[in-house]
């Protein structure tokens, strides 16, 4: 089961990479189009959608790698019992917030789909399409916090620890 969940995180990260490439190509096409005096409607919006998708889809894998902002300066100086309790509280609070975010992101996609909401920009795209990437990333983020809590319950670590994780702190 754990391998399936890790593969899901990898799939979301792959989709995030595809989104970043799509954003790059949209910006590049926009630059080239301006140089040859060719108007491509909605490229800025598509680049924005792709960047937003990339950010949200990368959330679970980023949490797994320990690349989110963490305050280990305080945690490293606490006694083991207090540190453990604080880590439990933070994981629980993170899960609750990620689950709430996933709920509302998924609800936003649903409402956009049933109301046929379209972008107010020149692209006039159905908004549920770019919102789908956000909702999928938020669902993965909530799953990753649930997974972290489960592994913590079993006495294992979900978030990468060690010198590699501490290099930016």
GROMACS .gro file of N, CA and C in nm:
model
  507
    1UNK      N    1   0.082  -0.119   0.000
    1UNK     CA    2   0.000   0.000   0.000
    1UNK      C    3   0.087   0.126   0.000
    2UNK      N    4   0.194   0.121   0.078
    2UNK     CA    5   0.283   0.238   0.085
    2UNK      C    6   0.346   0.266  -0.051
    3UNK      N    7   0.380   0.160  -0.124
    3UNK     CA    8   0.440   0.180  -0.257
    3UNK      C    9   0.340   0.247  -0.351
    4UNK      N   10   0.214   0.212  -0.341
    4UNK     CA   11   0.111   0.273  -0.424
    4UNK      C   12   0.100   0.423  -0.394
    5UNK      N   13   0.103   0.457  -0.266
    5UNK     CA   14   0.094   0.597  -0.226
    5UNK      C   15   0.218   0.674  -0.274
    6UNK      N   16   0.336   0.614  -0.259
    6UNK     CA   17   0.458   0.681  -0.306
    6UNK      C   18   0.456   0.699  -0.458
    7UNK      N   19   0.402   0.603  -0.529
    7UNK     CA   20   0.390   0.616  -0.675
    7UNK      C   21   0.291   0.728  -0.711
    8UNK      N   22   0.188   0.743  -0.630
    8UNK     CA   23   0.094   0.854  -0.651
    8UNK      C   24   0.165   0.988  -0.634
    9UNK      N   25   0.247   0.999  -0.530
    9UNK     CA   26   0.325   1.123  -0.511
    9UNK      C   27   0.417   1.147  -0.630
   10UNK      N   28   0.480   1.042  -0.680
   10UNK     CA   29   0.568   1.056  -0.796
   10UNK      C   30   0.490   1.096  -0.921
   11UNK      N   31   0.371   1.041  -0.936
   11UNK     CA   32   0.288   1.077  -1.052
   11UNK      C   33   0.248   1.224  -1.046
   12UNK      N   34   0.213   1.270  -0.926
   12UNK     CA   35   0.179   1.412  -0.911
   12UNK      C   36   0.300   1.500  -0.939
   13UNK      N   37   0.419   1.456  -0.897
   13UNK     CA   38   0.539   1.534  -0.924
   13UNK      C   39   0.569   1.535  -1.074
   14UNK      N   40   0.546   1.423  -1.140
   14UNK     CA   41   0.565   1.419  -1.286
   14UNK      C   42   0.469   1.516  -1.354
   15UNK      N   43   0.342   1.517  -1.312
   15UNK     CA   44   0.246   1.611  -1.368
   15UNK      C   45   0.286   1.755  -1.338
   16UNK      N   46   0.346   1.777  -1.223
   16UNK     CA   47   0.396   1.911  -1.190
   16UNK      C   48   0.507   1.952  -1.286
   17UNK      N   49   0.594   1.860  -1.316
   17UNK     CA   50   0.702   1.888  -1.412
   17UNK      C   51   0.646   1.917  -1.550
   18UNK      N   52   0.546   1.841  -1.591
   18UNK     CA   53   0.481   1.864  -1.720
   18UNK      C   54   0.417   2.003  -1.721
   19UNK      N   55   0.358   2.042  -1.610
   19UNK     CA   56   0.298   2.175  -1.600
   19UNK      C   57   0.402   2.285  -1.610
   20UNK      N   58   0.518   2.264  -1.549
   20UNK     CA   59   0.625   2.364  -1.559
   20UNK      C   60   0.674   2.377  -1.702
   21UNK      N   61   0.687   2.267  -1.771
   21UNK     CA   62   0.728   2.270  -1.912
   21UNK      C   63   0.621   2.342  -1.995
   22UNK      N   64   0.495   2.315  -1.966
   22UNK     CA   65   0.386   2.382  -2.038
   22UNK      C   66   0.389   2.533  -2.013
   23UNK      N   67   0.417   2.573  -1.889
   23UNK     CA   68   0.428   2.716  -1.859
   23UNK      C   69   0.544   2.778  -1.935
   24UNK      N   70   0.657   2.709  -1.938
   24UNK     CA   71   0.773   2.758  -2.013
   24UNK      C   72   0.741   2.773  -2.161
   25UNK      N   73   0.675   2.674  -2.218
   25UNK     CA   74   0.641   2.679  -2.360
   25UNK      C   75   0.541   2.789  -2.391
   26UNK      N   76   0.446   2.811  -2.301
   26UNK     CA   77   0.349   2.919  -2.321
   26UNK      C   78   0.417   3.056  -2.319
   27UNK      N   79   0.509   3.074  -2.224
   27UNK     CA   80   0.583   3.201  -2.216
   27UNK      C   81   0.672   3.216  -2.338
   28UNK      N   82   0.741   3.111  -2.376
   28UNK     CA   83   0.829   3.115  -2.493
   28UNK      C   84   0.750   3.146  -2.620
   29UNK      N   85   0.634   3.083  -2.635
   29UNK     CA   86   0.550   3.110  -2.752
   29UNK      C   87   0.503   3.255  -2.751
   30UNK      N   88   0.472   3.308  -2.633
   30UNK     CA   89   0.431   3.447  -2.622
   30UNK      C   90   0.541   3.543  -2.664
   31UNK      N   91   0.665   3.514  -2.624
   31UNK     CA   92   0.778   3.598  -2.662
   31UNK      C   93   0.800   3.593  -2.813
   32UNK      N   94   0.800   3.473  -2.868
   32UNK     CA   95   0.820   3.458  -3.012
   32UNK      C   96   0.705   3.524  -3.089
   33UNK      N   97   0.582   3.507  -3.041
   33UNK     CA   98   0.467   3.565  -3.109
   33UNK      C   99   0.475   3.718  -3.111
   34UNK      N  100   0.522   3.778  -3.002
   34UNK     CA  101   0.537   3.924  -3.000
   34UNK      C  102   0.643   3.971  -3.099
   35UNK      N  103   0.748   3.894  -3.113
   35UNK     CA  104   0.856   3.931  -3.204
   35UNK      C  105   0.813   3.927  -3.350
   36UNK      N  106   0.724   3.836  -3.383
   36UNK     CA  107   0.679   3.824  -3.522
   36UNK      C  108   0.543   3.890  -3.543
   37UNK      N  109   0.500   3.970  -3.445
   37UNK     CA  110   0.374   4.045  -3.451
   37UNK      C  111   0.254   3.955  -3.477
   38UNK      N  112   0.250   3.849  -3.399
   38UNK     CA  113   0.142   3.751  -3.410
   38UNK      C  114   0.071   3.749  -3.275
   39UNK      N  115  -0.059   3.759  -3.275
   39UNK     CA  116  -0.135   3.765  -3.150
   39UNK      C  117  -0.193   3.627  -3.118
   40UNK      N  118  -0.148   3.570  -3.008
   40UNK     CA  119  -0.202   3.443  -2.959
   40UNK      C  120  -0.281   3.475  -2.832
   41UNK      N  121  -0.411   3.461  -2.842
   41UNK     CA  122  -0.501   3.500  -2.734
   41UNK      C  123  -0.491   3.403  -2.617
   42UNK      N  124  -0.478   3.456  -2.496
   42UNK     CA  125  -0.485   3.376  -2.375
   42UNK      C  126  -0.358   3.309  -2.328
   43UNK      N  127  -0.245   3.337  -2.391
   43UNK     CA  128  -0.120   3.268  -2.351
   43UNK      C  129  -0.081   3.300  -2.208
   44UNK      N  130  -0.098   3.424  -2.167
   44UNK     CA  131  -0.064   3.461  -2.028
   44UNK      C  132  -0.149   3.383  -1.928
   45UNK      N  133  -0.276   3.367  -1.960
   45UNK     CA  134  -0.364   3.291  -1.871
   45UNK      C  135  -0.322   3.145  -1.864
   46UNK      N  136  -0.289   3.088  -1.980
   46UNK     CA  137  -0.248   2.948  -1.980
   46UNK      C  138  -0.117   2.926  -1.905
   47UNK      N  139  -0.026   3.021  -1.917
   47UNK     CA  140   0.099   3.011  -1.840
   47UNK      C  141   0.070   3.018  -1.690
   48UNK      N  142  -0.020   3.105  -1.652
   48UNK     CA  143  -0.060   3.115  -1.511
   48UNK      C  144  -0.126   2.989  -1.460
   49UNK      N  145  -0.214   2.931  -1.541
   49UNK     CA  146  -0.278   2.806  -1.502
   49UNK      C  147  -0.175   2.695  -1.483
   50UNK      N  148  -0.079   2.689  -1.574
   50UNK     CA  149   0.022   2.584  -1.568
   50UNK      C  150   0.111   2.601  -1.444
   51UNK      N  151   0.147   2.724  -1.413
   51UNK     CA  152   0.230   2.748  -1.293
   51UNK      C  153   0.153   2.711  -1.167
   52UNK      N  154   0.026   2.750  -1.160
   52UNK     CA  155  -0.055   2.716  -1.042
   52UNK      C  156  -0.067   2.564  -1.027
   53UNK      N  157  -0.091   2.495  -1.138
   53UNK     CA  158  -0.099   2.348  -1.134
   53UNK      C  159   0.033   2.289  -1.085
   54UNK      N  160   0.143   2.341  -1.137
   54UNK     CA  161   0.274   2.289  -1.097
   54UNK      C  162   0.296   2.305  -0.947
   55UNK      N  163   0.260   2.418  -0.893
   55UNK     CA  164   0.279   2.443  -0.750
   55UNK      C  165   0.195   2.348  -0.665
   56UNK      N  166   0.069   2.333  -0.699
   56UNK     CA  167  -0.018   2.249  -0.617
   56UNK      C  168   0.014   2.101  -0.633
   57UNK      N  169   0.046   2.058  -0.754
   57UNK     CA  170   0.074   1.916  -0.776
   57UNK      C  171   0.204   1.873  -0.707
   58UNK      N  172   0.293   1.966  -0.682
   58UNK     CA  173   0.421   1.932  -0.618
   58UNK      C  174   0.411   1.926  -0.465
   59UNK      N  175   0.300   1.965  -0.408
   59UNK     CA  176   0.289   1.970  -0.261
   59UNK      C  177   0.319   1.838  -0.190
   60UNK      N  178   0.261   1.724  -0.231
   60UNK     CA  179   0.287   1.600  -0.157
   60UNK      C  180   0.434   1.556  -0.161
   61UNK      N  181   0.495   1.559  -0.279
   61UNK     CA  182   0.635   1.516  -0.290
   61UNK      C  183   0.727   1.613  -0.217
   62UNK      N  184   0.692   1.739  -0.216
   62UNK     CA  185   0.773   1.838  -0.146
   62UNK      C  186   0.767   1.815   0.004
   63UNK      N  187   0.650   1.780   0.055
   63UNK     CA  188   0.638   1.747   0.197
   63UNK      C  189   0.720   1.623   0.229
   64UNK      N  190   0.713   1.525   0.143
   64UNK     CA  191   0.788   1.400   0.164
   64UNK      C  192   0.938   1.424   0.171
   65UNK      N  193   0.987   1.514   0.087
   65UNK     CA  194   1.131   1.544   0.084
   65UNK      C  195   1.174   1.639   0.196
   66UNK      N  196   1.079   1.692   0.270
   66UNK     CA  197   1.112   1.784   0.378
   66UNK      C  198   1.152   1.922   0.328
   67UNK      N  199   1.101   1.961   0.212
   67UNK     CA  200   1.139   2.088   0.153
   67UNK      C  201   1.045   2.203   0.189
   68UNK      N  202   0.936   2.176   0.257
   68UNK     CA  203   0.850   2.284   0.305
   68UNK      C  204   0.921   2.352   0.420
   69UNK      N  205   0.883   2.474   0.447
   69UNK     CA  206   0.946   2.548   0.556
   69UNK      C  207   0.911   2.480   0.688
   70UNK      N  208   1.014   2.443   0.761
   70UNK     CA  209   0.997   2.380   0.890
   70UNK      C  210   1.082   2.454   0.992
   71UNK      N  211   1.033   2.461   1.113
   71UNK     CA  212   1.106   2.533   1.217
   71UNK      C  213   1.176   2.431   1.306
   72UNK      N  214   1.288   2.379   1.257
   72UNK     CA  215   1.363   2.282   1.336
   72UNK      C  216   1.458   2.350   1.433
   73UNK      N  217   1.480   2.479   1.418
   73UNK     CA  218   1.565   2.550   1.511
   73UNK      C  219   1.509   2.538   1.652
   74UNK      N  220   1.378   2.548   1.665
   74UNK     CA  221   1.312   2.532   1.794
   74UNK      C  222   1.302   2.385   1.832
   75UNK      N  223   1.262   2.301   1.737
   75UNK     CA  224   1.240   2.160   1.767
   75UNK      C  225   1.368   2.089   1.813
   76UNK      N  226   1.482   2.124   1.755
   76UNK     CA  227   1.607   2.058   1.791
   76UNK      C  228   1.651   2.089   1.934
   77UNK      N  229   1.601   2.194   1.991
   77UNK     CA  230   1.643   2.234   2.125
   77UNK      C  231   1.545   2.191   2.236
   78UNK      N  232   1.439   2.123   2.197
   78UNK     CA  233   1.339   2.078   2.294
   78UNK      C  234   1.371   1.937   2.342
   79UNK      N  235   1.327   1.903   2.463
   79UNK     CA  236   1.342   1.765   2.509
   79UNK      C  237   1.262   1.670   2.420
   80UNK      N  238   1.301   1.546   2.417
   80UNK     CA  239   1.242   1.447   2.325
   80UNK      C  240   1.090   1.435   2.343
   81UNK      N  241   1.042   1.434   2.466
   81UNK     CA  242   0.898   1.421   2.490
   81UNK      C  243   0.818   1.539   2.438
   82UNK      N  244   0.870   1.657   2.464
   82UNK     CA  245   0.803   1.779   2.417
   82UNK      C  246   0.809   1.786   2.264
   83UNK      N  247   0.924   1.751   2.210
   83UNK     CA  248   0.941   1.753   2.064
   83UNK      C  249   0.842   1.657   1.998
   84UNK      N  250   0.829   1.537   2.053
   84UNK     CA  251   0.736   1.439   1.997
   84UNK      C  252   0.592   1.488   2.001
   85UNK      N  253   0.553   1.547   2.113
   85UNK     CA  254   0.416   1.600   2.126
   85UNK      C  255   0.393   1.715   2.029
   86UNK      N  256   0.492   1.800   2.013
   86UNK     CA  257   0.479   1.912   1.920
   86UNK      C  258   0.472   1.864   1.775
   87UNK      N  259   0.549   1.762   1.742
   87UNK     CA  260   0.543   1.706   1.608
   87UNK      C  261   0.406   1.644   1.580
   88UNK      N  262   0.351   1.573   1.679
   88UNK     CA  263   0.217   1.517   1.663
   88UNK      C  264   0.115   1.628   1.641
   89UNK      N  265   0.124   1.733   1.721
   89UNK     CA  266   0.030   1.844   1.709
   89UNK      C  267   0.042   1.912   1.572
   90UNK      N  268   0.164   1.932   1.527
   90UNK     CA  269   0.186   1.997   1.397
   90UNK      C  270   0.136   1.911   1.282
   91UNK      N  271   0.163   1.781   1.288
   91UNK     CA  272   0.112   1.690   1.184
   91UNK      C  273  -0.040   1.686   1.183
   92UNK      N  274  -0.100   1.684   1.302
   92UNK     CA  275  -0.246   1.684   1.310
   92UNK      C  276  -0.307   1.812   1.258
   93UNK      N  277  -0.248   1.925   1.295
   93UNK     CA  278  -0.296   2.054   1.247
   93UNK      C  279  -0.274   2.067   1.097
   94UNK      N  280  -0.160   2.022   1.049
   94UNK     CA  281  -0.132   2.024   0.906
   94UNK      C  282  -0.232   1.939   0.829
   95UNK      N  283  -0.264   1.822   0.882
   95UNK     CA  284  -0.362   1.735   0.817
   95UNK      C  285  -0.498   1.801   0.813
   96UNK      N  286  -0.539   1.861   0.924
   96UNK     CA  287  -0.670   1.928   0.928
   96UNK      C  288  -0.676   2.042   0.827
   97UNK      N  289  -0.571   2.121   0.820
   97UNK     CA  290  -0.569   2.234   0.726
   97UNK      C  291  -0.564   2.185   0.581
   98UNK      N  292  -0.484   2.081   0.554
   98UNK     CA  293  -0.474   2.028   0.418
   98UNK      C  294  -0.606   1.963   0.376
   99UNK      N  295  -0.672   1.896   0.468
   99UNK     CA  296  -0.802   1.835   0.437
   99UNK      C  297  -0.907   1.942   0.408
  100UNK      N  298  -0.905   2.049   0.485
  100UNK     CA  299  -0.997   2.160   0.460
  100UNK      C  300  -0.969   2.224   0.325
  101UNK      N  301  -0.843   2.245   0.294
  101UNK     CA  302  -0.805   2.302   0.165
  101UNK      C  303  -0.848   2.209   0.051
  102UNK      N  304  -0.828   2.080   0.067
  102UNK     CA  305  -0.869   1.983  -0.035
  102UNK      C  306  -1.020   1.983  -0.054
  103UNK      N  307  -1.093   1.991   0.055
  103UNK     CA  308  -1.240   1.994   0.047
  103UNK      C  309  -1.287   2.114  -0.034
  104UNK      N  310  -1.236   2.232  -0.001
  104UNK     CA  311  -1.281   2.352  -0.069
  104UNK      C  312  -1.229   2.360  -0.213
  105UNK      N  313  -1.110   2.309  -0.239
  105UNK     CA  314  -1.059   2.308  -0.376
  105UNK      C  315  -1.142   2.214  -0.463
  106UNK      N  316  -1.178   2.098  -0.409
  106UNK     CA  317  -1.260   2.003  -0.482
  106UNK      C  318  -1.400   2.060  -0.503
  107UNK      N  319  -1.451   2.124  -0.403
  107UNK     CA  320  -1.583   2.188  -0.414
  107UNK      C  321  -1.582   2.298  -0.519
  108UNK      N  322  -1.474   2.374  -0.526
  108UNK     CA  323  -1.460   2.480  -0.625
  108UNK      C  324  -1.464   2.423  -0.767
  109UNK      N  325  -1.396   2.311  -0.788
  109UNK     CA  326  -1.399   2.246  -0.919
  109UNK      C  327  -1.542   2.204  -0.953
  110UNK      N  328  -1.609   2.144  -0.857
  110UNK     CA  329  -1.746   2.098  -0.879
  110UNK      C  330  -1.839   2.215  -0.913
  111UNK      N  331  -1.831   2.322  -0.837
  111UNK     CA  332  -1.917   2.438  -0.862
  111UNK      C  333  -1.886   2.501  -0.997
  112UNK      N  334  -1.759   2.511  -1.033
  112UNK     CA  335  -1.722   2.565  -1.164
  112UNK      C  336  -1.774   2.477  -1.277
  113UNK      N  337  -1.774   2.346  -1.254
  113UNK     CA  338  -1.820   2.254  -1.357
  113UNK      C  339  -1.971   2.261  -1.376
  114UNK      N  340  -2.045   2.261  -1.265
  114UNK     CA  341  -2.192   2.260  -1.279
  114UNK      C  342  -2.247   2.395  -1.322
  115UNK      N  343  -2.175   2.505  -1.294
  115UNK     CA  344  -2.222   2.637  -1.336
  115UNK      C  345  -2.163   2.681  -1.469
  116UNK      N  346  -2.078   2.596  -1.527
  116UNK     CA  347  -2.014   2.629  -1.655
  116UNK      C  348  -1.938   2.761  -1.647
  117UNK      N  349  -1.865   2.778  -1.537
  117UNK     CA  350  -1.788   2.900  -1.515
  117UNK      C  351  -1.670   2.905  -1.612
  118UNK      N  352  -1.650   3.020  -1.674
  118UNK     CA  353  -1.539   3.035  -1.768
  118UNK      C  354  -1.450   3.149  -1.722
  119UNK      N  355  -1.329   3.148  -1.770
  119UNK     CA  356  -1.231   3.249  -1.737
  119UNK      C  357  -1.276   3.385  -1.790
  120UNK      N  358  -1.261   3.490  -1.711
  120UNK     CA  359  -1.298   3.623  -1.759
  120UNK      C  360  -1.196   3.682  -1.857
  121UNK      N  361  -1.083   3.615  -1.872
  121UNK     CA  362  -0.979   3.663  -1.962
  121UNK      C  363  -1.011   3.635  -2.107
  122UNK      N  364  -0.918   3.667  -2.192
  122UNK     CA  365  -0.936   3.651  -2.336
  122UNK      C  366  -0.943   3.504  -2.377
  123UNK      N  367  -0.893   3.414  -2.293
  123UNK     CA  368  -0.892   3.272  -2.329
  123UNK      C  369  -1.030   3.208  -2.317
  124UNK      N  370  -1.114   3.258  -2.227
  124UNK     CA  371  -1.250   3.208  -2.205
  124UNK      C  372  -1.253   3.056  -2.187
  125UNK      N  373  -1.159   3.004  -2.111
  125UNK     CA  374  -1.151   2.860  -2.084
  125UNK      C  375  -1.244   2.822  -1.969
  126UNK      N  376  -1.297   2.700  -1.971
  126UNK     CA  377  -1.372   2.653  -1.854
  126UNK      C  378  -1.278   2.647  -1.733
  127UNK      N  379  -1.317   2.708  -1.624
  127UNK     CA  380  -1.228   2.719  -1.509
  127UNK      C  381  -1.206   2.587  -1.436
  128UNK      N  382  -1.295   2.491  -1.453
  128UNK     CA  383  -1.277   2.365  -1.381
  128UNK      C  384  -1.153   2.290  -1.430
  129UNK      N  385  -1.107   2.317  -1.551
  129UNK     CA  386  -0.991   2.245  -1.605
  129UNK      C  387  -0.863   2.282  -1.529
  130UNK      N  388  -0.827   2.410  -1.517
  130UNK     CA  389  -0.706   2.440  -1.439
  130UNK      C  390  -0.726   2.418  -1.288
  131UNK      N  391  -0.850   2.431  -1.242
  131UNK     CA  392  -0.877   2.408  -1.100
  131UNK      C  393  -0.863   2.262  -1.063
  132UNK      N  394  -0.875   2.173  -1.160
  132UNK     CA  395  -0.860   2.031  -1.135
  132UNK      C  396  -0.720   1.997  -1.086
  133UNK      N  397  -0.619   2.061  -1.144
  133UNK     CA  398  -0.481   2.040  -1.098
  133UNK      C  399  -0.463   2.084  -0.954
  134UNK      N  400  -0.525   2.198  -0.919
  134UNK     CA  401  -0.517   2.247  -0.782
  134UNK      C  402  -0.584   2.149  -0.687
  135UNK      N  403  -0.702   2.101  -0.723
  135UNK     CA  404  -0.774   2.008  -0.635
  135UNK      C  405  -0.698   1.876  -0.619
  136UNK      N  406  -0.643   1.826  -0.728
  136UNK     CA  407  -0.568   1.701  -0.721
  136UNK      C  408  -0.444   1.716  -0.632
  137UNK      N  409  -0.376   1.828  -0.645
  137UNK     CA  410  -0.260   1.854  -0.559
  137UNK      C  411  -0.299   1.867  -0.413
  138UNK      N  412  -0.411   1.932  -0.385
  138UNK     CA  413  -0.458   1.947  -0.247
  138UNK      C  414  -0.500   1.813  -0.187
  139UNK      N  415  -0.565   1.730  -0.268
  139UNK     CA  416  -0.601   1.596  -0.220
  139UNK      C  417  -0.475   1.514  -0.191
  140UNK      N  418  -0.375   1.525  -0.277
  140UNK     CA  419  -0.249   1.455  -0.252
  140UNK      C  420  -0.180   1.508  -0.128
  141UNK      N  421  -0.189   1.638  -0.105
  141UNK     CA  422  -0.127   1.699   0.013
  141UNK      C  423  -0.194   1.647   0.140
  142UNK      N  424  -0.327   1.640   0.140
  142UNK     CA  425  -0.398   1.586   0.256
  142UNK      C  426  -0.363   1.439   0.277
  143UNK      N  427  -0.354   1.363   0.168
  143UNK     CA  428  -0.314   1.223   0.178
  143UNK      C  429  -0.173   1.211   0.235
  144UNK      N  430  -0.084   1.300   0.195
  144UNK     CA  431   0.054   1.292   0.245
  144UNK      C  432   0.060   1.322   0.395
  145UNK      N  433  -0.023   1.414   0.443
  145UNK     CA  434  -0.026   1.438   0.588
  145UNK      C  435  -0.086   1.319   0.661
  146UNK      N  436  -0.190   1.258   0.605
  146UNK     CA  437  -0.249   1.138   0.667
  146UNK      C  438  -0.145   1.025   0.669
  147UNK      N  439  -0.071   1.013   0.561
  147UNK     CA  440   0.035   0.913   0.553
  147UNK      C  441   0.144   0.941   0.657
  148UNK      N  442   0.179   1.067   0.673
  148UNK     CA  443   0.280   1.105   0.772
  148UNK      C  444   0.232   1.071   0.914
  149UNK      N  445   0.105   1.097   0.941
  149UNK     CA  446   0.051   1.063   1.073
  149UNK      C  447   0.052   0.911   1.095
  150UNK      N  448   0.016   0.836   0.993
  150UNK     CA  449   0.015   0.690   1.004
  150UNK      C  450   0.156   0.636   1.031
  151UNK      N  451   0.254   0.686   0.955
  151UNK     CA  452   0.391   0.641   0.976
  151UNK      C  453   0.444   0.683   1.113
  152UNK      N  454   0.405   0.801   1.157
  152UNK     CA  455   0.446   0.849   1.290
  152UNK      C  456   0.387   0.756   1.397
  153UNK      N  457   0.264   0.713   1.376
  153UNK     CA  458   0.198   0.621   1.469
  153UNK      C  459   0.275   0.489   1.478
  154UNK      N  460   0.332   0.447   1.363
  154UNK     CA  461   0.409   0.323   1.359
  154UNK      C  462   0.555   0.342   1.403
  155UNK      N  463   0.590   0.464   1.437
  155UNK     CA  464   0.726   0.491   1.484
  155UNK      C  465   0.826   0.520   1.374
  156UNK      N  466   0.778   0.541   1.254
  156UNK     CA  467   0.866   0.571   1.141
  156UNK      C  468   0.859   0.719   1.107
  157UNK      N  469   0.949   0.762   1.018
  157UNK     CA  470   0.950   0.901   0.973
  157UNK      C  471   0.899   0.909   0.831
  158UNK      N  472   0.813   1.006   0.805
  158UNK     CA  473   0.763   1.031   0.671
  158UNK      C  474   0.848   1.138   0.602
  159UNK      N  475   0.873   1.244   0.676
  159UNK     CA  476   0.947   1.357   0.621
  159UNK      C  477   1.096   1.327   0.633
  160UNK      N  478   1.168   1.356   0.524
  160UNK     CA  479   1.312   1.331   0.522
  160UNK      C  480   1.380   1.407   0.634
  161UNK      N  481   1.465   1.338   0.708
  161UNK     CA  482   1.541   1.401   0.816
  161UNK      C  483   1.688   1.377   0.791
  162UNK      N  484   1.769   1.461   0.850
  162UNK     CA  485   1.914   1.444   0.836
  162UNK      C  486   1.979   1.567   0.776
  163UNK      N  487   2.101   1.549   0.736
  163UNK     CA  488   2.181   1.660   0.685
  163UNK      C  489   2.122   1.717   0.555
  164UNK      N  490   2.069   1.630   0.471
  164UNK     CA  491   2.011   1.677   0.344
  164UNK      C  492   1.890   1.767   0.368
  165UNK      N  493   1.805   1.730   0.464
  165UNK     CA  494   1.687   1.810   0.492
  165UNK      C  495   1.723   1.940   0.563
  166UNK      N  496   1.834   1.941   0.638
  166UNK     CA  497   1.872   2.058   0.716
  166UNK      C  498   1.960   2.155   0.639
  167UNK      N  499   1.989   2.130   0.516
  167UNK     CA  500   2.085   2.212   0.444
  167UNK      C  501   2.037   2.355   0.421
  168UNK      N  502   1.905   2.377   0.420
  168UNK     CA  503   1.854   2.511   0.392
  168UNK      C  504   1.804   2.581   0.517
  169UNK      N  505   1.814   2.518   0.629
  169UNK     CA  506   1.756   2.578   0.750
  169UNK      C  507   1.857   2.655   0.828
   0.00000   0.00000   0.00000
